[in-house]
């Protein structure tokens, strides 16, 4: 029993890593620009397809492909900012609707470029680390965990210790006051969009060999990300990370001991309960939204 | 008298129309009537300022309920359709307790979550919902005759006449509701919520009322769909369909009663005539996405704003 619990815990840690990368990006975008990016799951999908195109089809080294995924999806984010969110800055519902449009376009492009089939991405490594004879973790999953911890720490450092980070947080808290201090709202929006989208792309790229890559994979991701940001509190980065861990553990344990559909229902119910009892989430303040 | 003539012409045109088009286009006409009811009911909900992402699932509740009561209990199909509408309204009434503790963005996400839970329950419980495969062999409408016309529901034309009458009746009711004092209060709840509240309007109960009525009509639309295609499954009512409904409503514009209906008709024509004829079926999401983005960027009030421009110009002359 202990082995099973420990094993499930490790699996949950892996899930928590990539979920938190996605959710933190979504929260960052919402915090700075005030729009909910419905296309975030498709940005994740785009990251996966970069790895399919470079690593699986053209033999580019995996980590180069992952970095390319981060940058490519980051640029997609910049395009979204420039073309959609900047003109719709005064229309939050408009930004959301436009992101739904962008989602459809990305999905259709993936179908046109790669077909609806599932892509085969050869595993990076088959190595498995085994603890105490029973508990094992594939090295490929370990990479995801390490990358998530490194990138989230880097983001934390960036936000709390650099001038750009201060500017970003200032314009998230109060765009007008920040603008009066000479902070360019446009510039911070671009940085937030690049990081937010790039993190989703990174998560998609890293997990490409471990999940089934297909044009519609973004749906599960965005549902999960919504649950996480609601439970954590919309606009709270710490909340998103904590909620990712909570959600990943609950979901993985219910999947292991019951079944996947029930786990999805549990996750959604968790979100509904938080929405009913404390709509600002576990860490949220009542200010925004 | 003039109005009566216009409606008479419209009715005659609708009777002739399906006889001029191909079989597959007749089927499209049936879906079009059903979709019009879905967007028109969706608009009633948006009147109070709330945007739901669960409307299509609620429509599915009507479809499942009607399919089950006719198949398992042997209820007469037209009654089953009414039961479908009533069940959708009832489920919406239950959901309104948790959902209307939220507003705006939270309501949007909350309605999405509630809808997904319902959909997953259909998937999880094979008895009675049939699991992921859904329900097959749903009873069709029984054939009947009204003297001058023999309804044979194997023919899409007959079902088109039937659903057109049902939908027209529903649209008329929706229109009457919107123009009634209750409908005006819906507007007030959206645009002047503080003032409305100060005047003694219970905001929450009006939001609930709009949600329940809109859901009831969506349920009828779902039941019409179920008895036409004969098979439904959880994926018939997924978020992709919801995105289409949202696109119709936004492209048409939700400011007027006819806006969403116009959006639905225009996009269906575009879809069926332009895309299918050109063999661009696969690019449908791409084109819908572009249309959605372009219309929110350049035509935030929807197609209806174009119509209004023309009618105003005429009045000015």
Coordinates of C-alpha atoms in Angstrom, one line a residue:
Chain A
X1 CA 0.0 0.0 0.0
X2 CA 2.8 2.4 0.9
X3 CA 4.5 1.8 -2.5
X4 CA 1.2 2.5 -4.3
X5 CA 0.8 5.7 -2.5
X6 CA 4.3 6.8 -3.0
X7 CA 4.1 5.9 -6.7
X8 CA 0.9 7.8 -7.2
X9 CA 2.5 10.7 -5.4
X10 CA 5.4 10.8 -7.8
X11 CA 3.0 10.6 -10.8
X12 CA 1.0 13.5 -9.2
X13 CA 4.2 15.5 -8.9
X14 CA 4.9 15.1 -12.6
X15 CA 1.3 16.2 -13.4
X16 CA 1.6 19.1 -11.1
X17 CA 4.7 20.3 -12.8
X18 CA 3.4 20.8 -16.3
X19 CA -0.1 21.9 -15.1
X20 CA 1.5 24.6 -13.0
X21 CA 3.6 25.8 -16.0
X22 CA 0.4 26.2 -18.0
X23 CA -1.7 27.7 -15.2
X24 CA 1.0 30.3 -14.2
X25 CA 1.1 31.5 -17.8
X26 CA -2.6 31.9 -17.9
X27 CA -2.7 33.8 -14.6
X28 CA 0.2 36.1 -15.7
X29 CA -1.7 37.0 -18.9
X30 CA -4.9 37.6 -16.9
X31 CA -3.1 39.6 -14.3
X32 CA -1.4 42.0 -16.7
X33 CA -4.0 42.2 -19.5
X34 CA -7.2 41.4 -17.8
X35 CA -8.3 38.8 -20.4
X36 CA -8.9 35.1 -20.0
X37 CA -7.0 33.4 -22.8
X38 CA -9.1 30.5 -24.0
X39 CA -6.5 29.6 -26.5
X40 CA -4.0 28.7 -23.8
X41 CA -4.6 24.9 -24.3
X42 CA -3.9 25.4 -28.0
X43 CA -0.7 27.2 -27.2
X44 CA 0.3 24.1 -25.3
X45 CA -0.7 22.0 -28.3
X46 CA 1.4 24.2 -30.6
X47 CA 4.5 23.6 -28.3
X48 CA 3.9 19.9 -28.7
X49 CA 3.8 20.2 -32.5
X50 CA 7.0 22.1 -32.6
X51 CA 8.6 19.0 -30.9
X52 CA 6.8 16.7 -33.4
X53 CA 8.1 18.8 -36.4
X54 CA 11.6 19.3 -35.2
X55 CA 12.5 16.3 -32.9
X56 CA 10.3 13.5 -34.2
X57 CA 10.3 14.4 -38.0
X58 CA 13.7 16.1 -38.4
X59 CA 15.9 14.6 -35.8
X60 CA 16.8 17.9 -34.1
X61 CA 18.1 17.3 -30.6
X62 CA 15.2 17.2 -28.1
X63 CA 16.3 20.1 -25.9
X64 CA 16.9 22.3 -28.9
X65 CA 13.3 21.5 -30.0
X66 CA 12.0 22.3 -26.6
X67 CA 13.7 25.7 -26.6
X68 CA 12.4 26.3 -30.1
X69 CA 8.9 25.4 -28.8
X70 CA 9.1 28.0 -26.0
X71 CA 10.3 30.7 -28.4
X72 CA 7.8 29.9 -31.2
X73 CA 4.8 29.8 -28.9
X74 CA 6.1 32.9 -27.1
X75 CA 6.0 34.6 -30.5
X76 CA 2.5 33.3 -31.1
X77 CA 1.7 35.0 -27.8
X78 CA 3.1 38.3 -29.1
X79 CA 1.0 38.0 -32.2
X80 CA -2.1 37.5 -30.1
X81 CA -1.2 40.5 -28.0
X82 CA -0.6 42.8 -31.0
X83 CA -3.5 41.6 -33.2
X84 CA -6.2 40.8 -30.6
X85 CA -5.7 41.9 -27.1
X86 CA -4.2 45.4 -27.7
X87 CA -7.1 46.6 -29.9
X88 CA -9.6 45.0 -27.5
X89 CA -8.0 46.4 -24.4
X90 CA -11.2 48.1 -23.2
X91 CA -13.4 45.1 -24.0
X92 CA -12.6 42.1 -21.7
X93 CA -15.4 39.9 -23.2
X94 CA -14.1 40.8 -26.6
X95 CA -10.6 39.6 -25.7
X96 CA -12.0 36.3 -24.5
X97 CA -14.1 35.8 -27.7
X98 CA -11.1 36.7 -29.9
X99 CA -9.0 34.1 -28.1
X100 CA -11.7 31.5 -28.8
X101 CA -11.4 32.5 -32.5
X102 CA -7.6 32.1 -32.3
X103 CA -8.1 28.7 -30.7
X104 CA -10.2 27.5 -33.7
X105 CA -7.5 28.8 -36.1
X106 CA -4.6 27.1 -34.3
X107 CA -6.6 23.9 -34.1
X108 CA -7.5 24.0 -37.8
X109 CA -3.8 24.8 -38.7
X110 CA -2.7 21.7 -36.8
X111 CA -5.2 19.6 -38.6
X112 CA -4.2 21.0 -42.0
X113 CA -0.5 20.7 -41.3
X114 CA -0.3 17.3 -39.5
X115 CA -3.7 15.6 -39.9
X116 CA -6.1 14.6 -37.1
X117 CA -4.1 11.5 -36.3
X118 CA -2.1 11.0 -33.1
X119 CA 1.5 11.8 -33.6
X120 CA 4.2 9.4 -32.5
X121 CA 7.0 11.1 -30.6
X122 CA 9.9 8.7 -29.9
X123 CA 10.7 8.7 -26.2
X124 CA 13.7 10.7 -25.2
X125 CA 15.0 8.0 -22.9
X126 CA 13.7 4.7 -21.6
X127 CA 15.6 5.0 -18.4
X128 CA 13.7 4.5 -15.2
X129 CA 15.0 5.3 -11.7
X130 CA 13.8 2.9 -9.1
X131 CA 13.5 3.6 -5.4
X132 CA 13.0 0.9 -2.7
X133 CA 12.5 -1.8 -5.4
X134 CA 8.9 -0.8 -6.1
X135 CA 8.7 2.9 -6.7
X136 CA 9.8 4.0 -10.2
X137 CA 10.0 7.3 -12.0
X138 CA 10.8 7.5 -15.8
X139 CA 13.7 9.9 -16.4
X140 CA 11.7 11.6 -19.1
X141 CA 9.1 12.6 -16.4
X142 CA 11.9 13.7 -14.1
X143 CA 13.1 16.2 -16.7
X144 CA 9.6 17.7 -16.8
X145 CA 9.6 18.1 -13.0
X146 CA 13.1 19.7 -13.0
X147 CA 12.3 22.0 -15.9
X148 CA 9.1 23.2 -14.2
X149 CA 10.9 23.9 -10.9
X150 CA 13.8 25.7 -12.7
X151 CA 11.5 27.8 -14.9
X152 CA 9.1 28.7 -12.1
X153 CA 12.0 29.7 -9.8
X154 CA 13.4 31.8 -12.7
X155 CA 10.0 33.5 -13.1
X156 CA 9.7 34.1 -9.4
X157 CA 13.2 35.7 -9.4
X158 CA 12.3 37.8 -12.5
X159 CA 9.1 39.1 -10.9
X160 CA 10.4 39.8 -7.4
X161 CA 14.0 40.9 -8.0
X162 CA 14.3 42.7 -11.4
X163 CA 13.1 46.1 -12.5
X164 CA 11.1 44.5 -15.4
X165 CA 9.4 42.2 -12.9
X166 CA 8.5 45.1 -10.6
X167 CA 7.1 47.0 -13.6
X168 CA 5.0 43.9 -14.5
X169 CA 3.6 43.5 -11.1
X170 CA 2.9 47.2 -10.8
X171 CA 0.9 47.3 -14.0
X172 CA -0.9 44.1 -12.9
X173 CA -1.9 45.8 -9.7
X174 CA -2.9 49.2 -11.1
X175 CA -2.4 49.9 -14.8
X176 CA -3.1 53.6 -14.5
X177 CA -0.8 54.3 -11.6
X178 CA 1.9 52.2 -13.3
X179 CA 1.5 54.2 -16.5
X180 CA 1.9 57.5 -14.5
X181 CA 5.2 56.2 -13.2
X182 CA 6.4 55.9 -16.7
X183 CA 5.9 52.2 -17.1
X184 CA 4.8 51.3 -20.6
X185 CA 1.7 49.2 -20.4
X186 CA 2.2 48.0 -23.9
X187 CA 5.7 46.8 -23.1
X188 CA 4.7 44.9 -19.9
X189 CA 1.7 43.4 -21.8
X190 CA 4.1 42.1 -24.4
X191 CA 6.5 40.6 -21.8
X192 CA 3.6 39.0 -19.9
X193 CA 2.2 37.6 -23.1
X194 CA 5.6 36.2 -24.3
X195 CA 6.3 34.5 -20.9
X196 CA 2.7 33.3 -20.4
X197 CA 2.4 31.8 -23.9
X198 CA 6.1 30.6 -23.8
X199 CA 5.5 28.7 -20.6
X200 CA 2.5 26.9 -22.1
X201 CA 4.6 26.1 -25.2
X202 CA 7.4 24.8 -23.0
X203 CA 5.0 22.5 -21.1
X204 CA 3.6 21.2 -24.3
X205 CA 7.0 20.7 -25.8
X206 CA 8.4 18.9 -22.7
X207 CA 5.4 16.5 -22.4
X208 CA 5.1 15.8 -26.1
X209 CA 6.9 12.4 -25.9
X210 CA 4.7 11.4 -22.8
X211 CA 1.2 12.3 -23.9
X212 CA -0.8 11.6 -27.1
X213 CA -0.2 14.6 -29.4
X214 CA -3.3 15.5 -31.5
X215 CA -4.9 18.7 -32.7
X216 CA -7.6 18.5 -30.0
X217 CA -5.4 17.9 -27.0
X218 CA -5.7 21.5 -25.8
X219 CA -9.3 21.0 -24.6
X220 CA -8.2 18.8 -21.6
X221 CA -5.4 21.2 -20.8
X222 CA -7.6 24.3 -20.8
X223 CA -10.2 22.7 -18.6
X224 CA -7.5 21.7 -16.1
X225 CA -6.0 25.1 -16.2
X226 CA -9.3 26.8 -15.5
X227 CA -9.9 24.5 -12.5
X228 CA -6.5 25.3 -11.2
X229 CA -6.7 29.1 -11.6
X230 CA -10.2 29.2 -10.1
X231 CA -9.2 27.1 -7.1
X232 CA -6.0 29.0 -6.6
X233 CA -7.6 32.4 -7.1
X234 CA -7.7 34.2 -10.4
X235 CA -4.7 36.5 -10.5
X236 CA -2.6 34.8 -7.9
X237 CA 0.6 33.1 -9.2
X238 CA 1.4 31.4 -5.8
X239 CA -2.2 30.2 -5.7
X240 CA -1.9 28.7 -9.2
X241 CA 1.2 26.7 -8.2
X242 CA -0.4 25.5 -5.0
X243 CA -3.7 24.6 -6.7
X244 CA -1.8 22.8 -9.4
X245 CA -0.3 20.5 -6.8
X246 CA -3.6 20.0 -5.0
X247 CA -5.5 19.3 -8.3
X248 CA -2.8 17.0 -9.6
X249 CA -2.8 14.9 -6.4
X250 CA -6.6 14.7 -6.2
X251 CA -6.9 13.9 -9.9
X252 CA -4.1 11.3 -9.9
X253 CA -5.3 9.6 -6.8
X254 CA -8.9 9.4 -8.0
X255 CA -7.7 8.1 -11.4
X256 CA -5.6 5.4 -9.8
X257 CA -8.2 4.2 -7.3
X258 CA -11.4 4.7 -9.3
X259 CA -11.4 5.9 -12.9
X260 CA -10.5 8.8 -15.2
X261 CA -13.9 10.1 -15.8
X262 CA -14.7 10.2 -12.1
X263 CA -11.5 12.1 -11.6
X264 CA -12.5 14.7 -14.1
X265 CA -15.9 15.0 -12.4
X266 CA -14.2 15.4 -9.1
X267 CA -11.9 18.2 -10.4
X268 CA -14.8 20.1 -11.9
X269 CA -16.8 19.7 -8.7
X270 CA -13.9 21.0 -6.7
X271 CA -13.9 24.1 -8.9
X272 CA -17.7 24.6 -8.6
X273 CA -17.4 24.3 -4.9
X274 CA -14.7 26.9 -4.7
X275 CA -16.7 29.2 -7.0
X276 CA -19.7 28.9 -4.8
X277 CA -18.0 29.1 -1.4
X278 CA -15.1 31.4 -2.1
X279 CA -15.1 32.8 -5.6
X280 CA -11.9 34.6 -5.1
X281 CA -10.1 31.3 -4.7
X282 CA -7.7 30.1 -2.0
X283 CA -5.2 32.9 -2.5
X284 CA -7.1 35.5 -4.5
X285 CA -7.9 39.0 -3.5
X286 CA -11.3 40.5 -4.3
X287 CA -9.8 43.3 -6.5
X288 CA -9.6 42.0 -10.0
X289 CA -12.2 40.5 -12.3
Chain B
X1 CA -52.6 44.3 -42.7
X2 CA -49.2 45.0 -44.2
X3 CA -47.6 42.9 -41.6
X4 CA -50.0 40.1 -42.1
X5 CA -49.1 40.1 -45.8
X6 CA -45.4 40.0 -45.1
X7 CA -45.8 37.1 -42.8
X8 CA -48.0 35.3 -45.3
X9 CA -45.3 35.7 -48.0
X10 CA -42.7 34.4 -45.6
X11 CA -44.8 31.4 -44.8
X12 CA -45.4 30.6 -48.4
X13 CA -41.7 31.0 -49.2
X14 CA -40.9 28.6 -46.3
X15 CA -43.4 26.1 -47.7
X16 CA -41.9 26.3 -51.2
X17 CA -38.2 26.6 -50.2
X18 CA -37.4 23.0 -49.3
X19 CA -38.9 21.7 -52.5
X20 CA -36.4 23.7 -54.5
X21 CA -33.2 22.4 -52.9
X22 CA -31.4 19.0 -52.8
X23 CA -31.9 16.3 -50.2
X24 CA -28.8 17.2 -48.2
X25 CA -29.8 20.9 -48.3
X26 CA -33.2 19.9 -47.0
X27 CA -31.5 18.3 -44.0
X28 CA -29.5 21.5 -43.5
X29 CA -32.8 23.4 -43.4
X30 CA -34.0 21.2 -40.6
X31 CA -30.8 21.8 -38.6
X32 CA -31.1 25.5 -39.4
X33 CA -34.5 25.8 -37.8
X34 CA -33.3 23.9 -34.7
X35 CA -30.2 26.1 -34.5
X36 CA -32.3 29.2 -34.8
X37 CA -34.2 28.2 -31.7
X38 CA -30.9 27.6 -29.9
X39 CA -29.4 31.0 -30.6
X40 CA -32.7 32.8 -30.1
X41 CA -33.1 31.2 -26.6
X42 CA -29.4 32.0 -25.9
X43 CA -30.1 35.6 -26.6
X44 CA -32.8 35.7 -23.9
X45 CA -30.1 34.7 -21.4
X46 CA -27.7 37.3 -22.7
X47 CA -30.4 39.9 -22.1
X48 CA -29.6 39.8 -18.4
X49 CA -25.9 40.3 -19.2
X50 CA -24.8 36.8 -18.4
X51 CA -22.9 34.7 -21.0
X52 CA -23.2 31.0 -20.4
X53 CA -21.0 28.3 -21.8
X54 CA -23.4 25.6 -20.8
X55 CA -26.3 26.3 -23.1
X56 CA -25.6 23.5 -25.5
X57 CA -25.3 21.0 -22.7
X58 CA -28.7 22.2 -21.4
X59 CA -30.0 21.6 -24.9
X60 CA -28.5 18.1 -24.6
X61 CA -30.5 17.6 -21.4
X62 CA -33.7 18.2 -23.4
X63 CA -32.5 15.7 -26.0
X64 CA -31.6 13.0 -23.5
X65 CA -34.8 13.5 -21.5
X66 CA -37.0 13.3 -24.6
X67 CA -35.1 10.3 -26.0
X68 CA -35.4 8.4 -22.8
X69 CA -39.0 9.1 -22.0
X70 CA -40.1 8.1 -25.5
X71 CA -37.8 5.1 -25.8
X72 CA -38.0 3.6 -22.2
X73 CA -41.5 4.7 -21.2
X74 CA -43.1 4.7 -24.7
X75 CA -44.4 8.3 -24.4
X76 CA -45.9 9.9 -27.5
X77 CA -43.1 11.8 -29.2
X78 CA -44.6 15.3 -29.2
X79 CA -45.2 15.0 -25.5
X80 CA -41.6 13.7 -25.1
X81 CA -40.4 16.9 -26.7
X82 CA -42.3 19.0 -24.2
X83 CA -40.9 16.8 -21.4
X84 CA -37.5 17.5 -22.9
X85 CA -38.1 21.2 -22.6
X86 CA -39.4 20.9 -19.1
X87 CA -36.5 18.8 -17.9
X88 CA -34.0 21.2 -19.4
X89 CA -35.8 24.1 -17.6
X90 CA -35.8 22.1 -14.3
X91 CA -32.1 21.2 -14.5
X92 CA -31.4 24.9 -15.2
X93 CA -33.5 25.8 -12.2
X94 CA -31.4 23.5 -10.0
X95 CA -28.2 24.8 -11.5
X96 CA -29.2 28.4 -10.9
X97 CA -28.7 28.0 -7.2
X98 CA -24.9 27.6 -7.4
X99 CA -24.4 29.4 -10.6
X100 CA -26.1 32.7 -9.8
X101 CA -23.9 33.2 -6.8
X102 CA -21.5 34.2 -9.5
X103 CA -21.4 37.0 -12.1
X104 CA -19.6 37.8 -15.3
X105 CA -16.5 35.8 -15.9
X106 CA -17.1 33.6 -12.9
X107 CA -20.6 32.7 -14.2
X108 CA -19.1 31.9 -17.6
X109 CA -16.6 29.5 -16.1
X110 CA -19.1 28.1 -13.6
X111 CA -21.6 27.4 -16.3
X112 CA -18.8 25.7 -18.3
X113 CA -17.9 23.5 -15.4
X114 CA -21.5 22.6 -14.6
X115 CA -22.0 21.7 -18.3
X116 CA -18.9 19.5 -18.4
X117 CA -20.0 17.7 -15.3
X118 CA -23.4 16.9 -16.8
X119 CA -21.6 15.7 -20.0
X120 CA -19.2 13.5 -18.0
X121 CA -22.1 12.0 -16.1
X122 CA -23.7 11.0 -19.4
X123 CA -20.4 9.4 -20.3
X124 CA -19.9 7.7 -17.0
X125 CA -23.3 6.1 -16.5
X126 CA -24.0 3.7 -19.3
X127 CA -27.4 3.0 -17.7
X128 CA -29.6 4.9 -18.7
X129 CA -27.4 7.3 -20.7
X130 CA -25.6 4.8 -22.9
X131 CA -22.1 6.0 -21.9
X132 CA -19.8 7.4 -24.6
X133 CA -21.8 5.8 -27.4
X134 CA -25.0 7.6 -26.3
X135 CA -28.5 6.6 -27.2
X136 CA -29.3 5.0 -30.5
X137 CA -32.6 4.3 -32.3
X138 CA -34.5 7.2 -30.8
X139 CA -38.2 7.0 -31.8
X140 CA -38.9 9.2 -34.8
X141 CA -42.0 11.4 -35.0
X142 CA -45.0 9.3 -35.8
X143 CA -46.4 10.1 -39.2
X144 CA -49.7 11.8 -39.4
X145 CA -51.9 13.6 -41.9
X146 CA -53.6 17.0 -41.8
X147 CA -55.9 16.4 -44.7
X148 CA -54.1 18.4 -47.4
X149 CA -50.6 17.2 -46.5
X150 CA -49.3 13.8 -45.4
X151 CA -46.5 14.1 -42.9
X152 CA -44.0 11.3 -43.6
X153 CA -41.1 11.8 -41.2
X154 CA -38.7 9.8 -43.3
X155 CA -38.6 12.9 -45.5
X156 CA -36.6 15.8 -44.3
X157 CA -39.2 18.1 -45.9
X158 CA -41.9 16.9 -43.5
X159 CA -39.7 17.3 -40.5
X160 CA -38.7 20.7 -41.8
X161 CA -42.4 21.8 -41.8
X162 CA -42.9 20.3 -38.4
X163 CA -39.8 21.8 -36.8
X164 CA -40.4 25.2 -38.5
X165 CA -43.9 25.4 -37.0
X166 CA -42.6 24.4 -33.5
X167 CA -39.7 26.8 -33.8
X168 CA -41.9 29.6 -35.1
X169 CA -44.2 29.1 -32.2
X170 CA -41.3 29.2 -29.7
X171 CA -39.8 32.3 -31.4
X172 CA -43.2 34.0 -31.1
X173 CA -43.3 33.2 -27.4
X174 CA -39.7 34.3 -26.9
X175 CA -40.6 37.6 -28.7
X176 CA -43.7 38.1 -26.5
X177 CA -41.6 37.5 -23.4
X178 CA -39.0 40.0 -24.5
X179 CA -41.6 42.7 -25.2
X180 CA -43.5 42.0 -21.9
X181 CA -42.8 43.9 -18.7
X182 CA -40.7 40.9 -17.6
X183 CA -38.5 41.2 -20.7
X184 CA -38.0 44.9 -20.1
X185 CA -36.9 44.0 -16.5
X186 CA -34.3 41.7 -18.0
X187 CA -32.9 44.6 -19.9
X188 CA -32.9 46.7 -16.7
X189 CA -31.1 43.9 -14.8
X190 CA -28.3 44.1 -17.3
X191 CA -27.9 47.8 -17.9
X192 CA -29.2 49.4 -14.7
X193 CA -28.8 46.7 -12.1
X194 CA -28.4 49.1 -9.2
X195 CA -31.4 51.2 -10.2
X196 CA -33.5 48.1 -10.8
X197 CA -32.5 46.7 -7.4
X198 CA -33.3 50.0 -5.7
X199 CA -36.8 49.9 -7.5
X200 CA -37.5 46.6 -5.8
X201 CA -36.5 44.2 -8.6
X202 CA -35.0 41.0 -7.2
X203 CA -32.0 40.7 -9.6
X204 CA -31.3 37.1 -8.8
X205 CA -34.8 35.8 -9.4
X206 CA -35.0 37.6 -12.7
X207 CA -31.6 36.2 -13.8
X208 CA -32.9 32.8 -12.8
X209 CA -36.1 33.3 -14.7
X210 CA -34.3 34.2 -17.9
X211 CA -31.9 31.2 -17.4
X212 CA -34.8 28.8 -16.9
X213 CA -36.9 30.1 -19.8
X214 CA -33.9 30.1 -22.2
X215 CA -33.0 26.6 -21.1
X216 CA -36.5 25.3 -21.6
X217 CA -36.5 26.4 -25.2
X218 CA -33.0 25.1 -25.7
X219 CA -34.3 21.7 -24.3
X220 CA -37.1 21.8 -26.9
X221 CA -34.5 22.4 -29.6
X222 CA -32.4 19.5 -28.3
X223 CA -35.4 17.2 -28.3
X224 CA -36.3 18.2 -31.9
X225 CA -32.7 17.3 -32.9
X226 CA -32.8 14.0 -31.1
X227 CA -36.0 12.8 -32.8
X228 CA -34.7 13.9 -36.1
X229 CA -31.2 12.3 -36.2
X230 CA -32.3 9.4 -34.0
X231 CA -29.0 9.1 -32.2
X232 CA -27.3 11.3 -29.6
X233 CA -24.1 11.0 -27.6
X234 CA -22.2 13.3 -25.1
X235 CA -20.0 14.6 -27.9
X236 CA -23.0 16.0 -29.8
X237 CA -23.2 18.7 -27.1
X238 CA -19.6 19.5 -26.5
X239 CA -17.9 22.8 -26.2
X240 CA -17.2 22.9 -30.0
X241 CA -20.9 23.2 -30.7
X242 CA -21.1 25.8 -28.0
X243 CA -18.4 27.8 -29.8
X244 CA -20.6 27.7 -32.9
X245 CA -23.6 29.0 -31.0
X246 CA -21.4 31.7 -29.5
X247 CA -20.1 32.6 -33.0
X248 CA -23.6 32.9 -34.5
X249 CA -24.7 35.1 -31.6
X250 CA -21.7 37.4 -31.7
X251 CA -21.5 37.6 -35.5
X252 CA -25.2 38.4 -35.7
X253 CA -25.1 40.7 -32.7
X254 CA -27.1 40.3 -29.5
X255 CA -28.5 43.8 -29.4
X256 CA -31.7 42.9 -31.2
X257 CA -34.0 39.9 -31.4
X258 CA -33.2 39.1 -35.0
X259 CA -29.4 39.6 -34.7
X260 CA -28.4 36.1 -33.5
X261 CA -30.9 34.5 -35.9
X262 CA -29.4 36.5 -38.8
X263 CA -25.9 35.4 -37.7
X264 CA -27.0 31.8 -37.7
X265 CA -28.6 31.9 -41.1
X266 CA -25.7 33.8 -42.7
X267 CA -23.1 31.5 -41.3
X268 CA -25.0 28.4 -42.2
X269 CA -25.4 29.6 -45.7
X270 CA -21.7 30.4 -45.9
X271 CA -20.9 27.0 -44.4
X272 CA -23.2 24.8 -46.5
X273 CA -23.2 26.6 -49.8
X274 CA -19.7 28.2 -50.0
X275 CA -17.6 25.8 -48.0
X276 CA -19.2 22.6 -49.0
X277 CA -19.3 23.5 -52.6
X278 CA -15.7 24.5 -52.6
X279 CA -14.7 21.4 -50.7
X280 CA -13.3 23.4 -47.8
X281 CA -15.1 21.5 -45.1
X282 CA -11.8 20.9 -43.2
X283 CA -11.1 24.6 -43.0
X284 CA -14.4 25.3 -41.4
X285 CA -13.0 26.0 -37.9
X286 CA -10.3 28.2 -39.4
X287 CA -12.8 30.3 -41.2
X288 CA -15.1 30.4 -38.2
X289 CA -12.2 31.5 -36.1
X290 CA -11.3 34.3 -38.5
X291 CA -14.9 35.4 -38.8
X292 CA -15.2 35.5 -35.0
X293 CA -12.0 37.6 -34.6
X294 CA -12.8 39.9 -37.5
X295 CA -16.3 40.5 -36.3
X296 CA -15.3 41.3 -32.7
X297 CA -12.5 43.6 -33.9
X298 CA -14.4 45.5 -36.7
X299 CA -18.1 44.9 -36.1
X300 CA -18.6 44.6 -32.3
X301 CA -22.3 45.1 -32.7
X302 CA -22.7 42.3 -35.2
X303 CA -24.4 42.0 -38.6
X304 CA -27.4 43.7 -37.2
X305 CA -25.5 47.0 -37.2
X306 CA -25.3 46.8 -41.0
X307 CA -29.0 46.2 -41.2
X308 CA -29.7 49.1 -38.9
X309 CA -27.4 51.4 -41.0
X310 CA -29.5 50.6 -44.1
X311 CA -32.9 51.0 -42.5
X312 CA -31.8 54.2 -40.9
X313 CA -30.6 55.6 -44.2
X314 CA -33.9 54.8 -45.7
X315 CA -35.7 56.6 -42.9
X316 CA -33.5 59.7 -43.3
X317 CA -34.5 60.0 -46.9

